[in-house]
PDB file of C-alpha atoms in Angstrom:
ATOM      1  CA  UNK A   1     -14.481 -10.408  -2.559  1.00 71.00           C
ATOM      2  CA  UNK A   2     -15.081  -6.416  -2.358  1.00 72.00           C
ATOM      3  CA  UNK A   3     -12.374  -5.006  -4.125  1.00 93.00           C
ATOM      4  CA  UNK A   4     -11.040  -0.972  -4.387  1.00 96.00           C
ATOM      5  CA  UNK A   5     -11.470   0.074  -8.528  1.00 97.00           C
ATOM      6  CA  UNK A   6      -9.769   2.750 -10.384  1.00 97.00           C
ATOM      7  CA  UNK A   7     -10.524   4.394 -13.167  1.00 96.00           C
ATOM      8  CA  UNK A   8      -8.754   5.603 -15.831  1.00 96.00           C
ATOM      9  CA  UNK A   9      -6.498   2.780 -15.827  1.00 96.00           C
ATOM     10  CA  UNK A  10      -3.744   5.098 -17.834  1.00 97.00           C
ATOM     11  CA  UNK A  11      -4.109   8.683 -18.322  1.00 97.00           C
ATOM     12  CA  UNK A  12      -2.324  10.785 -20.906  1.00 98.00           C
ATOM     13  CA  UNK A  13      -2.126  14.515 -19.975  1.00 98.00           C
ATOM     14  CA  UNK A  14      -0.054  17.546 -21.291  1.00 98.00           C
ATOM     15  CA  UNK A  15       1.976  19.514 -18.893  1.00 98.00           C
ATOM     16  CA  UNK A  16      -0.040  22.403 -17.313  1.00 97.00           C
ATOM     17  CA  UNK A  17      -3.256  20.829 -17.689  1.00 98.00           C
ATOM     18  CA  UNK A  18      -5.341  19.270 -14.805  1.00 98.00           C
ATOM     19  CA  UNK A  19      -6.113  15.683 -14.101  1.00 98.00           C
ATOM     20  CA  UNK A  20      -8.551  13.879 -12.141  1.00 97.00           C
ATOM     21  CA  UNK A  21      -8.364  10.324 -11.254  1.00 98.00           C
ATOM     22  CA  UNK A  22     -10.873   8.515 -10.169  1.00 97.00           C
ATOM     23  CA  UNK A  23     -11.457   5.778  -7.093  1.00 97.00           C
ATOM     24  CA  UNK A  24     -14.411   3.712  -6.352  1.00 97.00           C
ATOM     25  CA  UNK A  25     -13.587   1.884  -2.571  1.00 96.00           C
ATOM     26  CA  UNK A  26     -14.696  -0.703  -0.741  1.00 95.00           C
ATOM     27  CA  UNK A  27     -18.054   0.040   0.166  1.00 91.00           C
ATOM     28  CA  UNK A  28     -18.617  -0.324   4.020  1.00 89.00           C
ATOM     29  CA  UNK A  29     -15.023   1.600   4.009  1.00 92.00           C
ATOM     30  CA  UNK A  30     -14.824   5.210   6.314  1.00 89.00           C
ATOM     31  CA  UNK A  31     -10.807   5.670   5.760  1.00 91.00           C
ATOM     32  CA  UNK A  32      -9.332   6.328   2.023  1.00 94.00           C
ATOM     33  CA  UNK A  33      -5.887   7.079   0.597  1.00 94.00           C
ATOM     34  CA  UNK A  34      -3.733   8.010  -2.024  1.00 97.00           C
ATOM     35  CA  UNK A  35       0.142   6.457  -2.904  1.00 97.00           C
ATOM     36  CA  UNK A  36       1.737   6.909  -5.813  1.00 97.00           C
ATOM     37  CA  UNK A  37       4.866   5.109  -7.356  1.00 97.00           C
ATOM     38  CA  UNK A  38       6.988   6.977  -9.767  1.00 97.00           C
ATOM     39  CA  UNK A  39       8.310   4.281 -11.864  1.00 94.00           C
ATOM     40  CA  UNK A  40      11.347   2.075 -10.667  1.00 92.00           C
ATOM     41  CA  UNK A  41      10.761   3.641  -6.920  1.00 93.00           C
ATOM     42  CA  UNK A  42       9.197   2.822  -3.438  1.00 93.00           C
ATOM     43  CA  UNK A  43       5.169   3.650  -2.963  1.00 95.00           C
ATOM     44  CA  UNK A  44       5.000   6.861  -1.185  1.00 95.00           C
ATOM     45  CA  UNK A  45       1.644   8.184   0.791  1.00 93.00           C
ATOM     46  CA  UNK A  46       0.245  10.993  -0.541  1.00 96.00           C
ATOM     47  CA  UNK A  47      -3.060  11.513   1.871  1.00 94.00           C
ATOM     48  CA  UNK A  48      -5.510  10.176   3.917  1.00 92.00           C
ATOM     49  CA  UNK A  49      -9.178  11.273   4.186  1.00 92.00           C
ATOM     50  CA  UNK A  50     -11.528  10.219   6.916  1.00 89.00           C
ATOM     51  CA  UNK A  51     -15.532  12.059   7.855  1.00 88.00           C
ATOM     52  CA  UNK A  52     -14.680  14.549   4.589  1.00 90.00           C
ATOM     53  CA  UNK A  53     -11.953  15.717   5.047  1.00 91.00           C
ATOM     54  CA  UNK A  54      -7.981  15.424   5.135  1.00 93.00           C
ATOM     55  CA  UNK A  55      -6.667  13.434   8.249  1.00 88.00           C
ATOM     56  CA  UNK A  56      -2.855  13.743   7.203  1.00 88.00           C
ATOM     57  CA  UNK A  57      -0.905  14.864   4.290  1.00 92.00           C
ATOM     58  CA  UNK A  58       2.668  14.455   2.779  1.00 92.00           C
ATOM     59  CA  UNK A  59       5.352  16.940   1.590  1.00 94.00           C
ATOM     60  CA  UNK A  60       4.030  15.463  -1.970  1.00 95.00           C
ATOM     61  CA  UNK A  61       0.683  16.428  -1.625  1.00 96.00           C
ATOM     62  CA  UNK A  62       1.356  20.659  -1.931  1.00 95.00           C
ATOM     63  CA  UNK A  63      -1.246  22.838  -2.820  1.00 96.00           C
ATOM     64  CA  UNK A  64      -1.677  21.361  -6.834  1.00 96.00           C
ATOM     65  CA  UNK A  65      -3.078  18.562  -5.123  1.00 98.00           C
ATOM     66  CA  UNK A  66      -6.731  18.077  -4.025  1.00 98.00           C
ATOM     67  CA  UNK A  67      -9.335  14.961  -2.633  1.00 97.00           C
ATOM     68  CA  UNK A  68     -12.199  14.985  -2.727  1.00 95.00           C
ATOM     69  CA  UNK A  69     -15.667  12.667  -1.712  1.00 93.00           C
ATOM     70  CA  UNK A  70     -18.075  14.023  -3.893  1.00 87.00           C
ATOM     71  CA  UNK A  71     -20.914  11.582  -3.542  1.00 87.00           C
ATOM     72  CA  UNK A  72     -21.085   7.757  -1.107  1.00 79.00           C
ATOM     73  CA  UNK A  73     -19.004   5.958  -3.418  1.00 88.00           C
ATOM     74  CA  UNK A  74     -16.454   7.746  -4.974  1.00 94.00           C
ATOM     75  CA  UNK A  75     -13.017   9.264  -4.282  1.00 96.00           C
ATOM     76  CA  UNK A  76     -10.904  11.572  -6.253  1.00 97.00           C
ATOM     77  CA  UNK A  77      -7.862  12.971  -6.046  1.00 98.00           C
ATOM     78  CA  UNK A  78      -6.923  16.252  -8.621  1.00 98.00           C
ATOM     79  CA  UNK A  79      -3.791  17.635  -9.794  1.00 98.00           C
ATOM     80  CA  UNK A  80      -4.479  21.441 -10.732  1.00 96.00           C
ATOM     81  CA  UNK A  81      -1.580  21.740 -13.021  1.00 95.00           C
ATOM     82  CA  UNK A  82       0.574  18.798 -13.864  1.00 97.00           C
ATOM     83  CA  UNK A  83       4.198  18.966 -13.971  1.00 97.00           C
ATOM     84  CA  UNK A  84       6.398  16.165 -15.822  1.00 97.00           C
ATOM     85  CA  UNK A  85       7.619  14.694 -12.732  1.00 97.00           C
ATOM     86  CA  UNK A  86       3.709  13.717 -11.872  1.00 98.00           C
ATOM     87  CA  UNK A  87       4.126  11.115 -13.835  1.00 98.00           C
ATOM     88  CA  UNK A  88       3.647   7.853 -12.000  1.00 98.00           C
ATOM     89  CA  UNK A  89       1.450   4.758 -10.794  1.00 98.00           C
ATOM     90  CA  UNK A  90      -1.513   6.568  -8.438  1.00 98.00           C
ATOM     91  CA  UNK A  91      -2.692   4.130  -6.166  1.00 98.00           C
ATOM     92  CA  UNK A  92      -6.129   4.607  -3.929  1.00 97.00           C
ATOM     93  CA  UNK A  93      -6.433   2.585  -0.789  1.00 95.00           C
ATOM     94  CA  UNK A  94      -9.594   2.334   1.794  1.00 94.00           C
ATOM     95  CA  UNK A  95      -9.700   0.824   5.041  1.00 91.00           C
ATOM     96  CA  UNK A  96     -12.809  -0.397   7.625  1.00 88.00           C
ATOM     97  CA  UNK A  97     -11.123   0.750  10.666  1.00 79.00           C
ATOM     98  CA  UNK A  98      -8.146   3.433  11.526  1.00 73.00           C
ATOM     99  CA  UNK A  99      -6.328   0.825  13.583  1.00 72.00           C
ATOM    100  CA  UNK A 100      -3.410  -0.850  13.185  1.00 71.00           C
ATOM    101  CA  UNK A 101      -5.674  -3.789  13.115  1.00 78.00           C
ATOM    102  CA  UNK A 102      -7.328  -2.889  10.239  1.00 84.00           C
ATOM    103  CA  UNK A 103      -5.433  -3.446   6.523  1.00 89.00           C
ATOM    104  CA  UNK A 104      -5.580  -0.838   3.682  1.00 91.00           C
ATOM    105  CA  UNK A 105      -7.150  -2.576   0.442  1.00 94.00           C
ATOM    106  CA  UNK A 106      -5.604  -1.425  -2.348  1.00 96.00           C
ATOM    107  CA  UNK A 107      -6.661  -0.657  -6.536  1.00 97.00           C
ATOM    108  CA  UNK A 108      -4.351  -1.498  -9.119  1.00 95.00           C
ATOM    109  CA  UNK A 109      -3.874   1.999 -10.003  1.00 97.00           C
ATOM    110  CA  UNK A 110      -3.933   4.905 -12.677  1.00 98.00           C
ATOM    111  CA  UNK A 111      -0.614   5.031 -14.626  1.00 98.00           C
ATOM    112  CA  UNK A 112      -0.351   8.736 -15.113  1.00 98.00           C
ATOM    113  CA  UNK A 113       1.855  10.293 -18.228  1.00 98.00           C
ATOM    114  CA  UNK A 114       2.431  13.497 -18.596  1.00 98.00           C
ATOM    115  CA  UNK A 115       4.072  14.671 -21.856  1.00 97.00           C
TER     116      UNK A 115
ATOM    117  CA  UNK B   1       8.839   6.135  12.799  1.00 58.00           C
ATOM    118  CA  UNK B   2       9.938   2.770  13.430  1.00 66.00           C
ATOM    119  CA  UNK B   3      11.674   1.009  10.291  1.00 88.00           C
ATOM    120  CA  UNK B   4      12.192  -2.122   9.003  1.00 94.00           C
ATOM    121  CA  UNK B   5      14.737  -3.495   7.312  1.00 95.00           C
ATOM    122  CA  UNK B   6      14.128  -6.357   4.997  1.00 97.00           C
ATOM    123  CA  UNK B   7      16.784  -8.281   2.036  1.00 97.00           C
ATOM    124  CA  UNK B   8      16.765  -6.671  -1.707  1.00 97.00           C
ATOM    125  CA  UNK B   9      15.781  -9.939  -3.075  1.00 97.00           C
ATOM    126  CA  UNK B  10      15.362 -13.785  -2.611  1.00 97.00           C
ATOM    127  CA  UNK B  11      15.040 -16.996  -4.928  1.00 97.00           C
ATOM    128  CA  UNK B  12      13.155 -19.930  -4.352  1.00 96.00           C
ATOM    129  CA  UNK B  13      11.870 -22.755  -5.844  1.00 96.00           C
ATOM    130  CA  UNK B  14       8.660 -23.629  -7.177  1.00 96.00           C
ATOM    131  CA  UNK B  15       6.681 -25.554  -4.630  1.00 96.00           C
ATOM    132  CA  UNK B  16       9.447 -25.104  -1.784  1.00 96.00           C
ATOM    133  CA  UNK B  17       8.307 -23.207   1.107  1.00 96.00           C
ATOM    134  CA  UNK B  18       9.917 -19.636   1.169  1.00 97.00           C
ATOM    135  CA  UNK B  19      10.743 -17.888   4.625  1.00 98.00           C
ATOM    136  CA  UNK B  20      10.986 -13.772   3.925  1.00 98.00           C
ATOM    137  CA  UNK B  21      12.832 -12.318   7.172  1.00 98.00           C
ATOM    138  CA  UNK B  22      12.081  -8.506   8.185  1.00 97.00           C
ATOM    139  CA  UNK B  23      14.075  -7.050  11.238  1.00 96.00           C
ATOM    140  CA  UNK B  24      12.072  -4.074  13.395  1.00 94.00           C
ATOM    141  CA  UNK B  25      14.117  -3.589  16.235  1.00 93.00           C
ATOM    142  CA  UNK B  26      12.289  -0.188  17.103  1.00 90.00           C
ATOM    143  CA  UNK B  27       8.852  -1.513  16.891  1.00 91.00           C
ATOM    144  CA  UNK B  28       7.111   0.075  19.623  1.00 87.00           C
ATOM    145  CA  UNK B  29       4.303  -2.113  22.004  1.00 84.00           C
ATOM    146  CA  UNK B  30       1.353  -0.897  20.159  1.00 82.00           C
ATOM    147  CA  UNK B  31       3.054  -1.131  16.136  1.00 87.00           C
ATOM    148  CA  UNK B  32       0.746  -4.324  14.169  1.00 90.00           C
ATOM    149  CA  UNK B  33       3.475  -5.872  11.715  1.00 93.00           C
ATOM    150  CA  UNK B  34       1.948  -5.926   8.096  1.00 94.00           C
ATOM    151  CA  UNK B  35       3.069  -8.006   5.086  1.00 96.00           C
ATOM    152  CA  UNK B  36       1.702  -6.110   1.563  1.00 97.00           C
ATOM    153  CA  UNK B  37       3.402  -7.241  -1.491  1.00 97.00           C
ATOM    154  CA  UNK B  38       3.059  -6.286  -5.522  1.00 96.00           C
ATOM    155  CA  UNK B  39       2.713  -8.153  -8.321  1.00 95.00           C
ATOM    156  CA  UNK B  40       4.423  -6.533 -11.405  1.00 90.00           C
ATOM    157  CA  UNK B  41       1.836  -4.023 -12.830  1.00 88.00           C
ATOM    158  CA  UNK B  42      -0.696  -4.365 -10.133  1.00 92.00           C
ATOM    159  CA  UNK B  43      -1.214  -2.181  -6.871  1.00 95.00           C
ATOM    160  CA  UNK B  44       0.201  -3.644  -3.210  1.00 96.00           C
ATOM    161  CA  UNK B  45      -2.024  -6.316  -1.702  1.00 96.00           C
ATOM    162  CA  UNK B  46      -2.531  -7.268   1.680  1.00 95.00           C
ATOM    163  CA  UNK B  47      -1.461 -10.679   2.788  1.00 97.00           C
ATOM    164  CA  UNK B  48      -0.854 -10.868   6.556  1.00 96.00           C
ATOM    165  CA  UNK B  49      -0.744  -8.900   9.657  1.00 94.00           C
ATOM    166  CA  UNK B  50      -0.031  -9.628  13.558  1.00 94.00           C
ATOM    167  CA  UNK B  51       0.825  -8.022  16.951  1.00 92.00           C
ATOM    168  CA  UNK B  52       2.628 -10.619  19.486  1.00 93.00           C
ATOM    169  CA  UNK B  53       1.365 -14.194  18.244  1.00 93.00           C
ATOM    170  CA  UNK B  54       2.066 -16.296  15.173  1.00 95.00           C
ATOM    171  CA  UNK B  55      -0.989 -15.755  12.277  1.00 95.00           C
ATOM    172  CA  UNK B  56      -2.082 -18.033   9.813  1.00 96.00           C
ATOM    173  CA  UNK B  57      -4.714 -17.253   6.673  1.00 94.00           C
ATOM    174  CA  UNK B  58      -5.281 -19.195   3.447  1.00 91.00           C
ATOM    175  CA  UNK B  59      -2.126 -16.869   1.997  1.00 91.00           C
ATOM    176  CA  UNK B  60       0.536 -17.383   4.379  1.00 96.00           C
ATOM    177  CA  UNK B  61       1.667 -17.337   7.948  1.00 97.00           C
ATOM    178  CA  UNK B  62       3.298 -14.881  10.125  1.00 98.00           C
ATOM    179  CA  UNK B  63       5.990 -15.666  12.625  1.00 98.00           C
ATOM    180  CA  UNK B  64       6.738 -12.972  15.166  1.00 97.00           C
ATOM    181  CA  UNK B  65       9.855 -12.994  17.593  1.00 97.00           C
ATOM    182  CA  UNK B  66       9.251 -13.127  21.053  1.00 95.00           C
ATOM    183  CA  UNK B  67      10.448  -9.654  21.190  1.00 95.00           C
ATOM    184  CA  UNK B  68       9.036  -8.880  18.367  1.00 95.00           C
ATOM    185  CA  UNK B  69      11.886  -7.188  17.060  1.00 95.00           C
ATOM    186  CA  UNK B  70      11.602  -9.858  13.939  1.00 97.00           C
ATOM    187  CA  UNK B  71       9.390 -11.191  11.864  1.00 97.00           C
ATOM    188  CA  UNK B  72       9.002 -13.600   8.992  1.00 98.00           C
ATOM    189  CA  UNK B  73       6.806 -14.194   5.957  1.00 98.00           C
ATOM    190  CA  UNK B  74       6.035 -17.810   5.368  1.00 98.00           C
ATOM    191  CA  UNK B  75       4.886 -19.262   2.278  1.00 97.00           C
ATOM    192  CA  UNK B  76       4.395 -22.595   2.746  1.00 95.00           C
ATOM    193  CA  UNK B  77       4.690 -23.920  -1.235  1.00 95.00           C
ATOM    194  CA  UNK B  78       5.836 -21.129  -3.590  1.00 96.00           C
ATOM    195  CA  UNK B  79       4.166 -21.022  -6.887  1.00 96.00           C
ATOM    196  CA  UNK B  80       5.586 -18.836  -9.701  1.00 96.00           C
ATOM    197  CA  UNK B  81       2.424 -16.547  -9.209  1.00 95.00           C
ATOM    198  CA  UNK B  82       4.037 -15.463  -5.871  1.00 97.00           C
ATOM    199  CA  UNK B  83       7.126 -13.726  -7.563  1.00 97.00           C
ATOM    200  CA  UNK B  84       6.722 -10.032  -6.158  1.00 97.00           C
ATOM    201  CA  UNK B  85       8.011  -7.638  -4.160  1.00 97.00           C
ATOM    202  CA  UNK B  86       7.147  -8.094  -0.547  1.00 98.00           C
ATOM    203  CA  UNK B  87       7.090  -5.371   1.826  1.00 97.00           C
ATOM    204  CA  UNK B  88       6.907  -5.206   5.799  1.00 96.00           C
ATOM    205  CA  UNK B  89       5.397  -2.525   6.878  1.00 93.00           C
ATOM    206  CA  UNK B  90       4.886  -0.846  10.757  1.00 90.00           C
ATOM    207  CA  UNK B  91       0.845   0.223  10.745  1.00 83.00           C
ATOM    208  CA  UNK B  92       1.773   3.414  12.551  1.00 70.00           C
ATOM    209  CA  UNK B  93      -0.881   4.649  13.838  1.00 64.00           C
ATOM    210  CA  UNK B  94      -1.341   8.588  13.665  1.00 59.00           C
ATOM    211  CA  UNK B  95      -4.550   9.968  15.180  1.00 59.00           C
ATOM    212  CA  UNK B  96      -7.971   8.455  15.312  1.00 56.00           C
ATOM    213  CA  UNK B  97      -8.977   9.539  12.169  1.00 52.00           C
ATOM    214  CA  UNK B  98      -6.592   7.022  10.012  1.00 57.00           C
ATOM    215  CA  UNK B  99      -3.144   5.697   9.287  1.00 65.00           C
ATOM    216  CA  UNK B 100      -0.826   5.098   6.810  1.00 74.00           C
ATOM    217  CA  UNK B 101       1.746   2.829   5.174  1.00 83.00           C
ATOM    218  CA  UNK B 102       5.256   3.581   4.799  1.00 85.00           C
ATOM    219  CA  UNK B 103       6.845   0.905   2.409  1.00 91.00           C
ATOM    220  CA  UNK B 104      10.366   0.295   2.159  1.00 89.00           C
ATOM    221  CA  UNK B 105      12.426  -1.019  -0.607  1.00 91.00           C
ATOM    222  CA  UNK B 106      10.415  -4.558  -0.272  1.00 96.00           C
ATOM    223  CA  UNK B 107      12.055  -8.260  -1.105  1.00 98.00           C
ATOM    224  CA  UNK B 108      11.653  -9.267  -4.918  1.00 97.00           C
ATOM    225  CA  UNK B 109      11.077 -12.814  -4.771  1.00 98.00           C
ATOM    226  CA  UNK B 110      11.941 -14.856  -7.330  1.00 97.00           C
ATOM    227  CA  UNK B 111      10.417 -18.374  -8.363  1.00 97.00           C
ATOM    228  CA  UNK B 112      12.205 -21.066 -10.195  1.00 96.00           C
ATOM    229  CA  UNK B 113      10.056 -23.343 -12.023  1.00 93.00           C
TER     230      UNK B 113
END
């Protein structure tokens, strides 16, 4: 079964510096996401990207934050200057269809420190 | 957008069917009822999803109230690999160009060998 990989799987960064995680979706797949889950809490959305570009954003996703579909297959998501409380699971999603009919497949996440 | 509201945790037994309850009174007509849950270290995972009638897949079934303002989970023989959090979700759906998930608090279940 097609399955949504991450990569790295954890990610060690010092404050201030920039991070990019890495997402790999399903491949037939037009709509992607990010969630992330600070440790202990719920799994918040953090963006969704559809035809290149952003189709809707949190109040998480500020201006450190950036996607990006640089070639068919993968998906990336950047933090320009990581602050402690970045720290958490990062989850990327895809999806076949926009619909409510349609169910987000979802990777198993980059656990991001930073120290 | 329309919530759900869903018990902090459950227990079961090991091979017992489990039935995981979600309330949605404010669904609106065109909200699909999703069932996601976690394992412990590993990213949510689609099990189930419906809009009026009962579904059934190789993971579990889906019982929806006849006004939909309910919904439960059914796992037909719990096995210790289904202890996670379980989350109904509302697939709202925003524009045309994609949707997304807003997860709740979820129901740990627990399984007793």
């Amino acid at each position: 079964e097609p399955e949504v990989t991450q990569t790295p799987s954890h990610q060690v960064t010092q404050m201030g510096q920039e991070v990019i995680l890495r997402c790999v979706p399903i491949s037939n797949h037009l709509y992607f996401y990010w969630y992330r889950q600070i440790l202990g809490q719920k799994v918040e959305f953090l963006v969704s990207f559809y035809n290149n570009e952003i189709s809707e954003k949190s109040e998480i996703f500020d201006d450190q934050f950036s996607v990006e579909r640089p070639d068919g297959s993968n998906f990336t998501l950047k933090i320009r200057s990581t602050k402690l409380e970045d720290s958490a699971m990062y989850f990327c999603a895809s999806s076949g269809r926009p619909t409510g009919n349609s169910p987000l497949h979802f990777g198993n996440g980059t656990r991001l420190t930073v120290t | 957008d329309a919530k759900t509201t869903q018990p902090n945790s459950m227990e079961s037994n090991e091979e017992e069917p489990v039935h995981l309850p979600c309330n949605h009174s404010t669904i609106s007509g065109t909200d699909y009822i999703h069932w996601y849950r976690q394992l412990p270290s590993q990213g949510p995972e689609y099990v189930i999803h419906g809009l009026t009638s009962n579904v059934n897949n190789r993971m579990a079934s889906l019982a929806i109230a006849e006004d939909r303002k309910s919904s439960t989970l059914i796992l037909h023989r719990a096995t210790l690999r289904d202890a996670a959090v379980y989350y109904c979700i509302l697939r709202v759906l925003l524009n045309n160009a994609g949707n997304m998930l807003t997860f709740g608090g979820g129901t740990r279940l627990m399984v007793k060998p």
